[in-house]
């Protein structure tokens, strides 16, 4: 016999628990199924733990550079990785505990530990239980992609998840992949004191970004001792003593590199394998994602897909926004959708990158008439006062409507400063409004009006 619920939520990432809570708050009987832990990637092995580690790495960097600010630190600066991990675990544990207590206190919500898989479009099996509901919401997220290199199963490689268990300092950390996850770990561990080498098959780091942004990112990390190998692919891996040996191909040249640890940072794979989607009549696309419409509905009536699993956003903030949209549609009778959602994300190296809207390359490809302004952070008083002048600010606007098309702020506070431009975009406000607004001195944001006043036609 199947157990009747009003709604079933499969997966407890950044959409699932909040939607389950809203549904329960509306008086509906809800089952929340999670095979591993509440909070998903963000809380357990993504945003929360990595940014906690970034903070520790920042403290080590600041201590080593204290003399530049007239502060004397006697003796060499060392890092206690066990203490760093303990701090990270404490922060993560507090987040999970808070989420668990909140979910556990909701009277019409049952939290079920286990792996859910479809039996039919309205039924989900968890262990020996079969649950049924007219509405089912999928929020199973994604996991690190691991390539099928020869020898990969014989070496103790790391992913962003298993990196969270490290409590010792790698002597030589080899990172395969120079995108966002790889770059954050590269700087982090270089600051902790590891030798770090990043292998990338492309020609530059963060290939999604414009070339000038990538060049600035490379400069920042190389200045901290990170070594890059571009145009390089991994042909095979093998054990080497207590470490790993990578056989490489650089163009027509063969090479090898040995390290104590290897982190594979080559993207994410959606967690669809265990869902038995065929039983629900759901098909995935070529990359394994579940196609959805702008309201996050799948092709099967009564089933929604939220977060990383739908391929419409790969961030905590897009996943949470998915929850808000579905809740508005399903509970509040609204019409919110992801149509027109402005792309926005950050790269949390130090200094960070805040990115919104279109890149220069995307604007050029669109063929529209546009204006662009670029300013080095070395012109920003706040950056000079802090002694951190790396990076640049870049803004693109539509030449006719004067509306902001996109921006990249790579520099101190870049992940926060960029939101001032995001609000202009969301409101459809012309950039001239910000130009005519008085800003606080000395801040980073105060230089954006100066940048906007010097826009030039995009040639």
Short mmCIF file of N, CA and C in Angstrom, two decimals, residues 22-170:
data_model
loop_
_atom_site.label_atom_id
_atom_site.label_comp_id
_atom_site.label_asym_id
_atom_site.label_seq_id
_atom_site.Cartn_x
_atom_site.Cartn_y
_atom_site.Cartn_z
N UNK A 22 7.36 25.73 3.17
CA UNK A 22 6.26 26.59 2.73
C UNK A 22 4.99 25.77 2.51
N UNK A 23 5.15 24.59 1.91
CA UNK A 23 4.00 23.72 1.66
C UNK A 23 3.39 23.26 2.99
N UNK A 24 4.26 22.88 3.94
CA UNK A 24 3.78 22.46 5.24
C UNK A 24 3.10 23.61 5.97
N UNK A 25 3.66 24.80 5.82
CA UNK A 25 3.07 25.99 6.43
C UNK A 25 1.71 26.32 5.87
N UNK A 26 1.46 25.86 4.64
CA UNK A 26 0.15 26.07 4.02
C UNK A 26 -0.82 24.96 4.37
N UNK A 27 -0.39 24.08 5.31
CA UNK A 27 -1.28 23.03 5.79
C UNK A 27 -1.25 21.74 5.01
N UNK A 28 -0.29 21.59 4.13
CA UNK A 28 -0.22 20.38 3.31
C UNK A 28 0.68 19.33 3.96
N UNK A 29 0.34 18.07 3.74
CA UNK A 29 1.13 16.95 4.25
C UNK A 29 2.27 16.71 3.27
N UNK A 30 3.49 16.85 3.76
CA UNK A 30 4.66 16.85 2.87
C UNK A 30 5.69 15.82 3.31
N UNK A 31 6.26 15.13 2.34
CA UNK A 31 7.40 14.23 2.58
C UNK A 31 8.64 14.86 1.95
N UNK A 32 9.69 15.03 2.76
CA UNK A 32 10.97 15.54 2.27
C UNK A 32 11.97 14.40 2.34
N UNK A 33 12.46 13.98 1.18
CA UNK A 33 13.36 12.82 1.08
C UNK A 33 14.78 13.30 0.81
N UNK A 34 15.73 12.80 1.58
CA UNK A 34 17.14 13.16 1.36
C UNK A 34 18.03 11.95 1.66
N UNK A 35 18.89 11.60 0.74
CA UNK A 35 19.72 10.41 0.92
C UNK A 35 20.98 10.67 1.75
N UNK A 36 21.40 11.94 1.83
CA UNK A 36 22.69 12.21 2.47
C UNK A 36 22.56 13.18 3.63
N UNK A 37 22.43 14.50 3.34
CA UNK A 37 22.34 15.46 4.42
C UNK A 37 21.59 16.72 3.99
N UNK A 38 20.94 17.32 4.95
CA UNK A 38 20.20 18.55 4.68
C UNK A 38 21.14 19.66 4.27
N UNK A 39 20.66 20.52 3.38
CA UNK A 39 21.46 21.68 2.97
C UNK A 39 22.17 21.51 1.65
N UNK A 40 22.30 20.27 1.19
CA UNK A 40 22.93 20.03 -0.10
C UNK A 40 24.38 20.47 -0.19
N UNK A 41 24.82 20.71 -1.41
CA UNK A 41 26.21 21.08 -1.67
C UNK A 41 26.60 22.35 -0.95
N UNK A 42 25.76 23.37 -1.02
CA UNK A 42 26.10 24.68 -0.47
C UNK A 42 26.53 24.61 0.99
N UNK A 43 25.71 23.99 1.80
CA UNK A 43 25.98 23.96 3.24
C UNK A 43 27.07 22.98 3.60
N UNK A 44 27.13 21.82 2.92
CA UNK A 44 28.00 20.73 3.36
C UNK A 44 29.37 20.69 2.70
N UNK A 45 29.45 20.93 1.41
CA UNK A 45 30.77 20.90 0.76
C UNK A 45 30.91 21.93 -0.36
N UNK A 46 30.13 23.00 -0.26
CA UNK A 46 30.21 24.06 -1.26
C UNK A 46 30.46 25.40 -0.61
N UNK A 47 29.49 26.30 -0.74
CA UNK A 47 29.64 27.69 -0.32
C UNK A 47 30.10 27.84 1.13
N UNK A 48 29.36 27.26 2.06
CA UNK A 48 29.65 27.48 3.48
C UNK A 48 31.05 27.00 3.88
N UNK A 49 31.41 25.75 3.63
CA UNK A 49 32.75 25.31 4.04
C UNK A 49 33.88 25.96 3.26
N UNK A 50 33.71 26.13 1.95
CA UNK A 50 34.82 26.69 1.17
C UNK A 50 35.08 28.15 1.53
N UNK A 51 34.02 28.92 1.76
CA UNK A 51 34.23 30.32 2.12
C UNK A 51 34.78 30.45 3.53
N UNK A 52 34.49 29.46 4.38
CA UNK A 52 35.11 29.42 5.70
C UNK A 52 36.61 29.16 5.55
N UNK A 53 36.98 28.25 4.66
CA UNK A 53 38.39 27.98 4.39
C UNK A 53 39.07 29.19 3.74
N UNK A 54 38.36 29.85 2.85
CA UNK A 54 38.90 31.07 2.22
C UNK A 54 39.23 32.11 3.30
N UNK A 55 38.38 32.22 4.31
CA UNK A 55 38.62 33.18 5.38
C UNK A 55 39.88 32.82 6.16
N UNK A 56 40.10 31.53 6.41
CA UNK A 56 41.33 31.11 7.09
C UNK A 56 42.54 31.40 6.24
N UNK A 57 42.42 31.13 4.92
CA UNK A 57 43.54 31.41 4.01
C UNK A 57 43.84 32.90 3.95
N UNK A 58 42.79 33.71 4.00
CA UNK A 58 42.94 35.17 4.01
C UNK A 58 43.69 35.62 5.27
N UNK A 59 43.38 35.00 6.41
CA UNK A 59 44.05 35.35 7.65
C UNK A 59 45.54 35.02 7.58
N UNK A 60 45.87 33.89 6.96
CA UNK A 60 47.28 33.51 6.80
C UNK A 60 48.00 34.52 5.89
N UNK A 61 47.32 34.91 4.82
CA UNK A 61 47.91 35.89 3.88
C UNK A 61 48.14 37.22 4.60
N UNK A 62 47.15 37.66 5.36
CA UNK A 62 47.26 38.95 6.06
C UNK A 62 48.40 38.92 7.07
N UNK A 63 48.56 37.81 7.76
CA UNK A 63 49.64 37.70 8.74
C UNK A 63 51.00 37.79 8.07
N UNK A 64 51.13 37.14 6.92
CA UNK A 64 52.42 37.15 6.21
C UNK A 64 52.73 38.52 5.62
N UNK A 65 51.70 39.31 5.36
CA UNK A 65 51.90 40.64 4.78
C UNK A 65 51.75 41.76 5.81
N UNK A 66 51.72 41.39 7.07
CA UNK A 66 51.49 42.38 8.13
C UNK A 66 52.51 43.50 8.13
N UNK A 67 53.77 43.16 7.84
CA UNK A 67 54.85 44.17 7.88
C UNK A 67 54.59 45.32 6.92
N UNK A 68 53.88 45.04 5.81
CA UNK A 68 53.58 46.10 4.84
C UNK A 68 52.67 47.17 5.44
N UNK A 69 52.00 46.81 6.53
CA UNK A 69 51.08 47.74 7.19
C UNK A 69 51.63 48.23 8.51
N UNK A 70 52.91 47.96 8.73
CA UNK A 70 53.54 48.41 9.96
C UNK A 70 53.24 47.54 11.17
N UNK A 71 52.74 46.35 10.92
CA UNK A 71 52.41 45.43 12.00
C UNK A 71 53.47 44.34 12.06
N UNK A 72 54.03 44.12 13.24
CA UNK A 72 55.12 43.17 13.40
C UNK A 72 54.59 41.82 13.88
N UNK A 73 54.84 40.80 13.11
CA UNK A 73 54.52 39.42 13.50
C UNK A 73 55.84 38.69 13.65
N UNK A 74 56.18 38.31 14.87
CA UNK A 74 57.46 37.69 15.13
C UNK A 74 57.41 36.20 14.78
N UNK A 75 58.44 35.75 14.05
CA UNK A 75 58.52 34.35 13.68
C UNK A 75 57.74 34.04 12.42
N UNK A 76 57.96 32.86 11.83
CA UNK A 76 57.25 32.48 10.61
C UNK A 76 55.77 32.22 10.86
N UNK A 77 54.96 32.51 9.88
CA UNK A 77 53.52 32.26 9.97
C UNK A 77 53.25 30.84 9.48
N UNK A 78 52.67 30.02 10.32
CA UNK A 78 52.34 28.66 9.94
C UNK A 78 50.83 28.44 10.05
N UNK A 79 50.37 27.40 9.40
CA UNK A 79 48.93 27.11 9.39
C UNK A 79 48.69 25.74 10.00
N UNK A 80 47.81 25.66 10.97
CA UNK A 80 47.40 24.41 11.60
C UNK A 80 46.16 23.91 10.86
N UNK A 81 46.37 23.00 9.91
CA UNK A 81 45.27 22.57 9.07
C UNK A 81 44.19 21.82 9.84
N UNK A 82 44.59 21.13 10.92
CA UNK A 82 43.58 20.46 11.74
C UNK A 82 42.65 21.49 12.39
N UNK A 83 43.23 22.61 12.83
CA UNK A 83 42.42 23.68 13.44
C UNK A 83 41.57 24.38 12.39
N UNK A 84 42.12 24.54 11.18
CA UNK A 84 41.36 25.14 10.08
C UNK A 84 40.14 24.28 9.76
N UNK A 85 40.36 22.97 9.67
CA UNK A 85 39.25 22.05 9.38
C UNK A 85 38.24 22.06 10.52
N UNK A 86 38.72 22.09 11.76
CA UNK A 86 37.81 22.10 12.90
C UNK A 86 36.91 23.33 12.89
N UNK A 87 37.48 24.48 12.53
CA UNK A 87 36.68 25.70 12.44
C UNK A 87 35.62 25.57 11.35
N UNK A 88 36.05 25.03 10.21
CA UNK A 88 35.13 24.83 9.09
C UNK A 88 34.01 23.87 9.50
N UNK A 89 34.36 22.78 10.15
CA UNK A 89 33.36 21.79 10.58
C UNK A 89 32.36 22.39 11.56
N UNK A 90 32.85 23.27 12.43
CA UNK A 90 31.98 23.91 13.41
C UNK A 90 30.95 24.80 12.73
N UNK A 91 31.39 25.58 11.73
CA UNK A 91 30.48 26.46 11.00
C UNK A 91 29.45 25.64 10.24
N UNK A 92 29.92 24.59 9.55
CA UNK A 92 29.01 23.73 8.80
C UNK A 92 28.03 23.04 9.74
N UNK A 93 28.55 22.50 10.84
CA UNK A 93 27.72 21.79 11.79
C UNK A 93 26.60 22.66 12.35
N UNK A 94 26.93 23.91 12.63
CA UNK A 94 25.92 24.83 13.15
C UNK A 94 24.82 25.08 12.12
N UNK A 95 25.20 25.19 10.85
CA UNK A 95 24.22 25.42 9.79
C UNK A 95 23.30 24.21 9.62
N UNK A 96 23.90 23.01 9.62
CA UNK A 96 23.10 21.78 9.46
C UNK A 96 22.18 21.59 10.66
N UNK A 97 22.69 21.85 11.86
CA UNK A 97 21.89 21.70 13.09
C UNK A 97 20.68 22.63 13.06
N UNK A 98 20.92 23.88 12.66
CA UNK A 98 19.83 24.85 12.59
C UNK A 98 18.77 24.41 11.59
N UNK A 99 19.22 23.93 10.42
CA UNK A 99 18.29 23.48 9.39
C UNK A 99 17.52 22.25 9.85
N UNK A 100 18.20 21.33 10.51
CA UNK A 100 17.57 20.09 10.98
C UNK A 100 16.50 20.39 12.03
N UNK A 101 16.82 21.27 12.97
CA UNK A 101 15.85 21.62 14.02
C UNK A 101 14.64 22.33 13.44
N UNK A 102 14.88 23.18 12.46
CA UNK A 102 13.77 23.91 11.82
C UNK A 102 12.83 22.93 11.11
N UNK A 103 13.41 22.05 10.29
CA UNK A 103 12.61 21.09 9.54
C UNK A 103 11.88 20.14 10.49
N UNK A 104 12.58 19.72 11.54
CA UNK A 104 11.98 18.80 12.49
C UNK A 104 10.82 19.39 13.28
N UNK A 105 10.74 20.70 13.33
CA UNK A 105 9.68 21.35 14.09
C UNK A 105 8.42 21.63 13.30
N UNK A 106 8.40 21.22 12.03
CA UNK A 106 7.23 21.47 11.18
C UNK A 106 6.28 20.28 11.26
N UNK A 107 5.08 20.49 11.77
CA UNK A 107 4.17 19.41 12.14
C UNK A 107 3.70 18.55 10.98
N UNK A 108 3.43 19.15 9.83
CA UNK A 108 2.88 18.36 8.72
C UNK A 108 3.96 17.95 7.71
N UNK A 109 5.23 18.05 8.12
CA UNK A 109 6.34 17.67 7.24
C UNK A 109 7.05 16.46 7.84
N UNK A 110 7.22 15.42 7.03
CA UNK A 110 7.98 14.24 7.46
C UNK A 110 9.29 14.20 6.69
N UNK A 111 10.40 14.22 7.43
CA UNK A 111 11.73 14.13 6.83
C UNK A 111 12.12 12.66 6.77
N UNK A 112 12.36 12.16 5.57
CA UNK A 112 12.67 10.74 5.37
C UNK A 112 14.09 10.60 4.83
N UNK A 113 14.92 9.88 5.56
CA UNK A 113 16.31 9.66 5.15
C UNK A 113 16.37 8.45 4.23
N UNK A 114 16.85 8.66 3.02
CA UNK A 114 16.94 7.57 2.06
C UNK A 114 16.97 8.11 0.65
N UNK A 115 17.12 7.20 -0.31
CA UNK A 115 17.17 7.60 -1.72
C UNK A 115 15.81 7.37 -2.37
N UNK A 116 15.26 8.43 -2.93
CA UNK A 116 13.96 8.32 -3.56
C UNK A 116 14.08 8.01 -5.04
N UNK A 117 13.21 7.15 -5.54
CA UNK A 117 13.18 6.83 -6.97
C UNK A 117 11.73 6.66 -7.40
N UNK A 118 11.45 7.05 -8.61
CA UNK A 118 10.08 7.01 -9.11
C UNK A 118 9.61 5.58 -9.37
N UNK A 119 8.35 5.35 -9.05
CA UNK A 119 7.67 4.11 -9.40
C UNK A 119 6.68 4.39 -10.53
N UNK A 120 6.12 5.60 -10.49
CA UNK A 120 5.20 6.09 -11.51
C UNK A 120 5.23 7.60 -11.46
N UNK A 121 4.49 8.30 -12.31
CA UNK A 121 4.49 9.77 -12.25
C UNK A 121 3.98 10.35 -10.94
N UNK A 122 3.31 9.54 -10.13
CA UNK A 122 2.77 10.05 -8.86
C UNK A 122 3.28 9.26 -7.65
N UNK A 123 4.23 8.34 -7.85
CA UNK A 123 4.70 7.49 -6.76
C UNK A 123 6.23 7.49 -6.67
N UNK A 124 6.72 7.51 -5.45
CA UNK A 124 8.16 7.50 -5.18
C UNK A 124 8.46 6.44 -4.13
N UNK A 125 9.46 5.64 -4.39
CA UNK A 125 9.87 4.59 -3.46
C UNK A 125 11.07 5.06 -2.66
N UNK A 126 11.02 4.84 -1.33
CA UNK A 126 12.15 5.12 -0.43
C UNK A 126 12.32 3.90 0.46
N UNK A 127 13.38 3.14 0.24
CA UNK A 127 13.53 1.90 0.99
C UNK A 127 12.36 0.98 0.69
N UNK A 128 11.65 0.54 1.74
CA UNK A 128 10.50 -0.35 1.55
C UNK A 128 9.19 0.42 1.45
N UNK A 129 9.26 1.75 1.60
CA UNK A 129 8.06 2.57 1.57
C UNK A 129 7.76 3.07 0.16
N UNK A 130 6.50 3.16 -0.17
CA UNK A 130 6.06 3.77 -1.43
C UNK A 130 5.16 4.94 -1.07
N UNK A 131 5.55 6.14 -1.52
CA UNK A 131 4.78 7.35 -1.23
C UNK A 131 4.10 7.82 -2.51
N UNK A 132 2.94 8.40 -2.36
CA UNK A 132 2.24 8.93 -3.52
C UNK A 132 1.75 10.34 -3.24
N UNK A 133 1.78 11.19 -4.26
CA UNK A 133 1.33 12.58 -4.13
C UNK A 133 1.01 13.14 -5.50
N UNK A 134 0.08 14.08 -5.58
CA UNK A 134 -0.24 14.70 -6.87
C UNK A 134 0.82 15.69 -7.33
N UNK A 135 1.68 16.12 -6.41
CA UNK A 135 2.74 17.07 -6.76
C UNK A 135 4.08 16.54 -6.24
N UNK A 136 5.06 16.47 -7.14
CA UNK A 136 6.39 15.98 -6.78
C UNK A 136 7.43 16.98 -7.27
N UNK A 137 8.38 17.31 -6.40
CA UNK A 137 9.40 18.32 -6.70
C UNK A 137 10.79 17.69 -6.56
N UNK A 138 11.59 17.81 -7.60
CA UNK A 138 12.93 17.20 -7.61
C UNK A 138 13.98 18.28 -7.35
N UNK A 139 14.86 18.01 -6.36
CA UNK A 139 15.94 18.95 -6.02
C UNK A 139 17.17 18.15 -5.59
N UNK A 140 17.62 17.26 -6.49
CA UNK A 140 18.70 16.33 -6.13
C UNK A 140 20.11 16.84 -6.48
N UNK A 141 20.22 18.01 -7.09
CA UNK A 141 21.52 18.64 -7.27
C UNK A 141 22.45 17.95 -8.25
N UNK A 142 23.75 18.15 -8.02
CA UNK A 142 24.78 17.62 -8.91
C UNK A 142 26.01 17.25 -8.09
N UNK A 143 26.87 16.44 -8.69
CA UNK A 143 28.12 16.06 -8.04
C UNK A 143 29.28 16.29 -9.00
N UNK A 144 30.48 16.26 -8.45
CA UNK A 144 31.68 16.52 -9.25
C UNK A 144 31.83 15.49 -10.37
N UNK A 145 32.14 15.98 -11.57
CA UNK A 145 32.39 15.09 -12.71
C UNK A 145 33.81 14.54 -12.61
N UNK A 146 33.95 13.24 -12.79
CA UNK A 146 35.26 12.60 -12.76
C UNK A 146 35.48 11.90 -14.09
N UNK A 147 36.50 12.30 -14.86
CA UNK A 147 36.74 11.71 -16.17
C UNK A 147 37.25 10.28 -16.06
N UNK A 148 37.08 9.53 -17.12
CA UNK A 148 37.51 8.13 -17.14
C UNK A 148 38.95 8.00 -17.63
N UNK A 149 39.87 8.68 -16.95
CA UNK A 149 41.28 8.58 -17.33
C UNK A 149 41.81 7.19 -16.99
N UNK A 150 42.71 6.67 -17.79
CA UNK A 150 43.37 5.41 -17.42
C UNK A 150 44.05 5.56 -16.06
N UNK A 151 43.77 4.65 -15.14
CA UNK A 151 44.39 4.66 -13.83
C UNK A 151 43.65 5.44 -12.78
N UNK A 152 42.54 6.13 -13.15
CA UNK A 152 41.88 7.02 -12.20
C UNK A 152 41.33 6.25 -10.99
N UNK A 153 40.92 5.00 -11.19
CA UNK A 153 40.35 4.24 -10.08
C UNK A 153 41.40 3.73 -9.10
N UNK A 154 42.66 3.86 -9.48
CA UNK A 154 43.73 3.33 -8.62
C UNK A 154 44.43 4.41 -7.81
N UNK A 155 44.03 5.67 -7.99
CA UNK A 155 44.69 6.76 -7.26
C UNK A 155 43.70 7.45 -6.32
N UNK A 156 44.18 7.99 -5.21
CA UNK A 156 43.30 8.67 -4.25
C UNK A 156 43.05 10.13 -4.64
N UNK A 157 42.30 10.32 -5.74
CA UNK A 157 42.01 11.67 -6.20
C UNK A 157 41.01 12.35 -5.27
N UNK A 158 40.98 13.68 -5.35
CA UNK A 158 40.07 14.48 -4.54
C UNK A 158 39.05 15.19 -5.42
N UNK A 159 37.87 15.47 -4.86
CA UNK A 159 36.89 16.35 -5.49
C UNK A 159 36.60 17.47 -4.50
N UNK A 160 35.75 18.39 -4.89
CA UNK A 160 35.42 19.47 -3.95
C UNK A 160 34.79 18.92 -2.67
N UNK A 161 34.17 17.73 -2.75
CA UNK A 161 33.56 17.12 -1.56
C UNK A 161 34.61 16.49 -0.65
N UNK A 162 35.46 15.64 -1.20
CA UNK A 162 36.46 14.97 -0.37
C UNK A 162 37.54 15.93 0.13
N UNK A 163 37.72 17.07 -0.56
CA UNK A 163 38.66 18.09 -0.06
C UNK A 163 38.26 18.57 1.33
N UNK A 164 36.98 18.49 1.63
CA UNK A 164 36.50 18.97 2.93
C UNK A 164 37.01 18.12 4.09
N UNK A 165 37.52 16.91 3.79
CA UNK A 165 38.01 16.02 4.85
C UNK A 165 39.50 16.19 5.12
N UNK A 166 40.19 16.99 4.31
CA UNK A 166 41.63 17.18 4.49
C UNK A 166 41.92 17.94 5.79
N UNK A 167 42.79 17.38 6.60
CA UNK A 167 43.23 18.11 7.80
C UNK A 167 44.75 18.19 7.87
N UNK A 168 45.40 17.93 6.72
CA UNK A 168 46.85 18.10 6.59
C UNK A 168 47.12 18.95 5.36
N UNK A 169 48.31 19.53 5.30
CA UNK A 169 48.66 20.41 4.19
C UNK A 169 49.31 19.63 3.06
N UNK A 170 48.73 19.64 1.87
CA UNK A 170 49.37 18.96 0.74
C UNK A 170 50.73 19.58 0.42
#
